[in-house]
Tab-separated table of C-alpha atoms and ligand atoms in Angstrom:
chain	number	residue	atom	x	y	z
A	137	UNK	CA	-96.416	64.673	-89.769
A	138	UNK	CA	-95.246	67.772	-87.518
A	139	UNK	CA	-94.461	66.814	-83.577
A	140	UNK	CA	-94.572	70.091	-81.344
A	141	UNK	CA	-91.178	69.522	-79.157
A	142	UNK	CA	-91.895	72.335	-77.063
A	143	UNK	CA	-94.190	75.608	-77.350
A	144	UNK	CA	-93.045	77.005	-80.647
A	145	UNK	CA	-90.316	74.095	-81.446
A	146	UNK	CA	-91.747	72.001	-84.438
A	147	UNK	CA	-90.139	68.420	-85.574
A	148	UNK	CA	-90.620	67.693	-89.392
A	149	UNK	CA	-89.145	64.456	-88.991
A	150	UNK	CA	-87.492	63.394	-92.689
A	151	UNK	CA	-88.687	66.577	-94.111
A	152	UNK	CA	-85.223	66.916	-95.978
A	153	UNK	CA	-84.790	62.938	-96.900
A	154	UNK	CA	-85.152	63.473	-100.808
A	155	UNK	CA	-83.052	66.471	-100.951
A	156	UNK	CA	-80.560	64.970	-98.403
A	157	UNK	CA	-77.891	64.075	-101.323
A	158	UNK	CA	-78.453	67.685	-103.421
A	159	UNK	CA	-77.788	69.069	-99.620
A	160	UNK	CA	-74.370	67.041	-98.772
A	161	UNK	CA	-72.974	67.595	-102.475
A	162	UNK	CA	-73.574	71.497	-101.908
A	163	UNK	CA	-71.840	70.768	-98.189
A	164	UNK	CA	-68.791	69.583	-100.469
A	165	UNK	CA	-68.832	72.535	-102.866
A	166	UNK	CA	-69.209	75.184	-99.796
A	167	UNK	CA	-66.735	73.798	-98.050
A	168	UNK	CA	-63.916	73.117	-100.719
A	169	UNK	CA	-64.130	77.232	-101.204
A	170	UNK	CA	-64.566	77.988	-97.099
A	171	UNK	CA	-63.381	75.029	-95.276
A	172	UNK	CA	-64.374	73.680	-92.271
A	173	UNK	CA	-62.568	75.115	-89.398
A	174	UNK	CA	-62.385	74.574	-85.545
A	175	UNK	CA	-63.165	78.336	-84.108
A	176	UNK	CA	-61.989	79.227	-80.741
A	177	UNK	CA	-64.329	80.489	-78.385
A	178	UNK	CA	-64.057	84.121	-76.358
A	179	UNK	CA	-62.791	82.138	-73.238
A	180	UNK	CA	-59.644	80.585	-75.779
A	181	UNK	CA	-60.995	76.936	-76.354
A	182	UNK	CA	-61.094	75.215	-79.530
A	183	UNK	CA	-64.545	73.840	-80.396
A	184	UNK	CA	-64.777	70.267	-81.053
A	185	UNK	CA	-67.636	71.092	-83.926
A	186	UNK	CA	-65.940	72.131	-87.232
A	187	UNK	CA	-67.776	74.977	-88.863
A	188	UNK	CA	-68.212	77.036	-92.347
A	189	UNK	CA	-71.002	79.219	-93.386
A	190	UNK	CA	-72.799	80.033	-96.510
A	191	UNK	CA	-74.699	83.047	-97.630
A	192	UNK	CA	-74.582	86.348	-96.765
A	193	UNK	CA	-73.860	86.510	-93.089
A	194	UNK	CA	-71.583	83.860	-91.404
A	195	UNK	CA	-71.587	83.460	-87.613
A	196	UNK	CA	-68.080	83.166	-86.182
A	197	UNK	CA	-66.162	83.256	-82.938
A	198	UNK	CA	-62.578	84.189	-82.048
A	199	UNK	CA	-61.009	85.465	-78.858
A	200	UNK	CA	-62.956	88.614	-79.505
A	201	UNK	CA	-66.383	87.339	-79.117
A	202	UNK	CA	-69.413	85.687	-81.438
A	203	UNK	CA	-70.784	87.763	-84.173
A	204	UNK	CA	-71.880	87.869	-87.663
A	205	UNK	CA	-69.960	88.606	-90.563
A	206	UNK	CA	-70.077	88.755	-94.149
A	207	UNK	CA	-66.854	87.506	-94.833
A	208	UNK	CA	-64.772	84.456	-93.977
A	209	UNK	CA	-62.055	85.585	-91.300
A	210	UNK	CA	-60.067	82.557	-93.106
A	211	UNK	CA	-59.876	84.184	-96.541
A	212	UNK	CA	-61.163	87.424	-96.241
A	213	UNK	CA	-63.985	86.648	-99.322
A	214	UNK	CA	-67.123	86.535	-98.830
A	215	UNK	CA	-68.851	83.394	-97.722
A	216	UNK	CA	-69.965	81.052	-100.524
A	217	UNK	CA	-73.639	81.991	-101.719
A	218	UNK	CA	-76.435	79.928	-99.987
A	219	UNK	CA	-77.496	77.579	-102.693
A	220	UNK	CA	-80.809	77.330	-104.004
A	221	UNK	CA	-81.864	74.190	-102.510
A	222	UNK	CA	-81.054	75.797	-99.137
A	223	UNK	CA	-82.977	78.507	-99.215
A	224	UNK	CA	-86.088	76.705	-100.677
A	225	UNK	CA	-85.798	73.678	-98.272
A	226	UNK	CA	-85.682	76.469	-95.187
A	227	UNK	CA	-88.354	78.198	-96.564
A	228	UNK	CA	-90.606	75.426	-97.016
A	229	UNK	CA	-90.188	74.277	-93.371
A	230	UNK	CA	-90.524	77.641	-91.829
A	231	UNK	CA	-93.749	77.700	-93.623
A	232	UNK	CA	-94.952	74.672	-92.603
A	233	UNK	CA	-94.317	75.408	-89.086
A	234	UNK	CA	-96.233	78.604	-89.402
A	235	UNK	CA	-93.181	81.278	-90.263
A	236	UNK	CA	-94.476	81.961	-93.916
A	237	UNK	CA	-92.319	85.212	-94.137
A	238	UNK	CA	-89.010	83.615	-93.153
A	239	UNK	CA	-86.275	84.385	-95.176
A	240	UNK	CA	-82.819	83.175	-94.284
A	241	UNK	CA	-79.764	85.199	-94.837
A	242	UNK	CA	-77.171	83.151	-92.783
A	243	UNK	CA	-76.629	79.346	-93.234
A	244	UNK	CA	-74.328	77.948	-90.499
A	245	UNK	CA	-72.523	74.431	-91.126
A	246	UNK	CA	-71.533	72.176	-88.128
A	247	UNK	CA	-69.865	69.014	-88.926
A	248	UNK	CA	-69.490	66.601	-86.122
A	249	UNK	CA	-67.183	63.603	-85.864
A	250	UNK	CA	-67.371	60.920	-83.165
A	251	UNK	CA	-66.728	62.460	-79.911
A	252	UNK	CA	-67.802	66.136	-80.930
A	253	UNK	CA	-70.434	67.893	-78.963
A	254	UNK	CA	-72.043	71.138	-78.506
A	255	UNK	CA	-72.444	72.139	-74.908
A	256	UNK	CA	-75.794	73.699	-73.762
A	257	UNK	CA	-76.306	77.366	-74.753
A	258	UNK	CA	-78.650	79.792	-76.111
A	259	UNK	CA	-78.775	81.503	-79.360
A	260	UNK	CA	-78.866	85.022	-78.941
A	261	UNK	CA	-76.422	86.540	-81.545
A	262	UNK	CA	-79.157	87.534	-83.839
A	263	UNK	CA	-81.087	90.745	-83.389
A	264	UNK	CA	-84.582	89.734	-83.915
A	265	UNK	CA	-86.036	86.423	-82.009
A	266	UNK	CA	-89.209	86.776	-84.083
A	267	UNK	CA	-87.511	85.100	-86.516
A	268	UNK	CA	-87.725	81.286	-86.336
A	269	UNK	CA	-84.331	79.194	-87.043
A	270	UNK	CA	-84.394	76.260	-89.113
A	271	UNK	CA	-82.011	73.381	-88.339
A	272	UNK	CA	-81.511	70.217	-90.795
A	273	UNK	CA	-79.666	66.984	-89.570
A	274	UNK	CA	-77.647	64.855	-91.775
A	275	UNK	CA	-75.979	61.748	-91.608
A	276	UNK	CA	-75.216	60.293	-88.064
A	277	UNK	CA	-77.745	60.578	-85.950
A	278	UNK	CA	-77.193	62.786	-82.333
A	279	UNK	CA	-78.762	63.357	-79.106
A	280	UNK	CA	-80.170	66.849	-78.928
A	281	UNK	CA	-80.686	67.839	-75.410
A	282	UNK	CA	-83.593	70.839	-75.155
A	283	UNK	CA	-84.382	72.876	-71.724
A	284	UNK	CA	-85.845	75.990	-71.080
A	285	UNK	CA	-85.471	79.570	-70.671
A	286	UNK	CA	-82.756	78.734	-67.785
A	287	UNK	CA	-79.318	77.026	-67.664
A	288	UNK	CA	-80.675	74.659	-64.739
A	289	UNK	CA	-84.093	73.780	-66.453
A	290	UNK	CA	-84.511	69.981	-66.649
A	291	UNK	CA	-83.645	68.836	-70.100
A	292	UNK	CA	-85.340	66.679	-72.562
A	293	UNK	CA	-83.502	64.528	-74.878
A	294	UNK	CA	-84.559	63.605	-78.558
A	295	UNK	CA	-82.466	61.898	-81.350
A	296	UNK	CA	-82.373	63.894	-84.515
A	297	UNK	CA	-81.629	61.596	-87.532
A	298	UNK	CA	-80.770	61.923	-91.203
A	299	UNK	CA	-83.515	64.360	-92.973
A	300	UNK	CA	-85.138	65.694	-89.783
A	301	UNK	CA	-85.989	69.167	-89.653
A	302	UNK	CA	-86.648	71.512	-86.769
A	303	UNK	CA	-88.154	74.747	-86.710
A	304	UNK	CA	-87.440	76.781	-83.315
A	305	UNK	CA	-89.784	79.648	-83.314
A	306	UNK	CA	-91.955	81.141	-79.994
A	307	UNK	CA	-90.717	80.628	-76.553
A	308	UNK	CA	-88.503	78.124	-77.704
A	309	UNK	CA	-86.131	80.438	-79.509
A	310	UNK	CA	-84.324	81.348	-76.535
A	311	UNK	CA	-84.172	78.296	-74.873
A	312	UNK	CA	-81.126	76.209	-73.921
A	313	UNK	CA	-79.960	73.385	-76.039
A	314	UNK	CA	-77.153	71.199	-76.928
A	315	UNK	CA	-75.672	68.103	-78.738
A	316	UNK	CA	-74.283	65.388	-76.601
A	317	UNK	CA	-71.211	63.738	-77.964
A	318	UNK	CA	-71.674	62.122	-81.060
A	319	UNK	CA	-71.509	58.304	-81.433
A	320	UNK	CA	-69.110	56.795	-83.618
A	321	UNK	CA	-70.721	55.346	-86.745
A	322	UNK	CA	-70.783	55.441	-90.576
A	323	UNK	CA	-73.587	56.715	-92.385
A	324	UNK	CA	-74.416	55.780	-96.096
A	325	UNK	CA	-74.551	59.096	-97.512
A	326	UNK	CA	-72.470	61.353	-95.208
A	327	UNK	CA	-69.554	58.927	-93.977
A	328	UNK	CA	-68.456	59.008	-90.096
A	329	UNK	CA	-70.181	62.326	-89.573
A	330	UNK	CA	-72.937	64.416	-88.882
A	331	UNK	CA	-73.661	67.969	-90.665
A	332	UNK	CA	-76.342	70.308	-89.378
A	333	UNK	CA	-77.138	73.289	-91.411
A	334	UNK	CA	-78.703	75.780	-89.297
A	335	UNK	CA	-80.619	78.879	-91.225
A	336	UNK	CA	-81.034	82.309	-89.615
A	337	UNK	CA	-82.151	85.597	-90.338
A	338	UNK	CA	-78.997	87.730	-88.998
A	339	UNK	CA	-78.304	91.600	-89.223
A	340	UNK	CA	-75.214	93.402	-88.613
B	641	MD3	C1	-83.084	75.380	-80.072
B	641	MD3	N1	-76.303	73.566	-83.296
B	641	MD3	O1	-75.266	76.221	-84.256
B	641	MD3	S1	-79.259	72.331	-84.298
B	641	MD3	C2	-76.294	75.816	-83.312
B	641	MD3	O2	-77.255	70.125	-84.120
B	641	MD3	C3	-76.813	74.705	-82.927
B	641	MD3	O3	-75.511	71.551	-84.643
B	641	MD3	C4	-76.823	72.009	-82.929
B	641	MD3	O4	-77.112	74.853	-81.319
B	641	MD3	C5	-76.524	71.284	-83.729
B	641	MD3	O5	-76.464	76.840	-82.544
B	641	MD3	C6	-78.333	72.212	-82.856
B	641	MD3	C7	-80.889	72.646	-83.404
B	641	MD3	C8	-81.068	74.020	-82.694
B	641	MD3	C9	-80.572	75.254	-83.058
B	641	MD3	C10	-80.861	76.286	-83.227
B	641	MD3	C11	-81.794	76.508	-81.818
B	641	MD3	C12	-81.822	74.107	-81.969
B	641	MD3	C13	-82.026	75.209	-81.381
B	641	MD3	C14	-82.057	77.754	-81.468
B	641	MD3	C15	-82.877	78.022	-80.253
B	641	MD3	C16	-83.212	76.959	-79.734
B	642	FE	FE1	-77.721	76.792	-80.841
């Protein structure tokens, strides 16, 4: 079942449920090579969400700004490879939402512990906004806020749960969005956390 949350944003509920344990196992492997870390924003604040990446490009932030880079700034080594399970899932979700040509080359992995949040923002660090973004939610549920093209546009709230996949394309690609502070809980497969995989086509 596909639900259009906004113009071009498709919610594929439970699309990743049957591969969720494979994905979580891969996240453990990736984070043993490139550990989760709290990156610093250009304004000097440490993010409450812990992040790592896999694939050819990784998203990073520090005092110098936001960007994609091919190496992990903590180790100087390339990011861990993108597992085939990640690539296949992202491509199948994009295809189901009408983007048969999407090939992700960047996967940002966000880890939320209780209280962690992501304030309203736009994703503008990619070069080509015709490529969609595919996001996969695992572990504890979170309340997602979805606005419009302007920061002050009204926001709608949606709960994203374990196994849910959303494909953000078309006009929604540049809409403001965020995650409310994570409520405490324990998830059978992921423990006291929410993991979000965000697949993008990046370029330097
Ligand atoms: C809507 N992550 O990493 S996923 C991000 O749950 C980010 O960790 C959130 O926002 C998270 O940038 C939200 C859903 C998401 C991702 C990208 C989007 C929604 C989006 C890009 C455009 C519009
Ligand atoms: Fe975002």
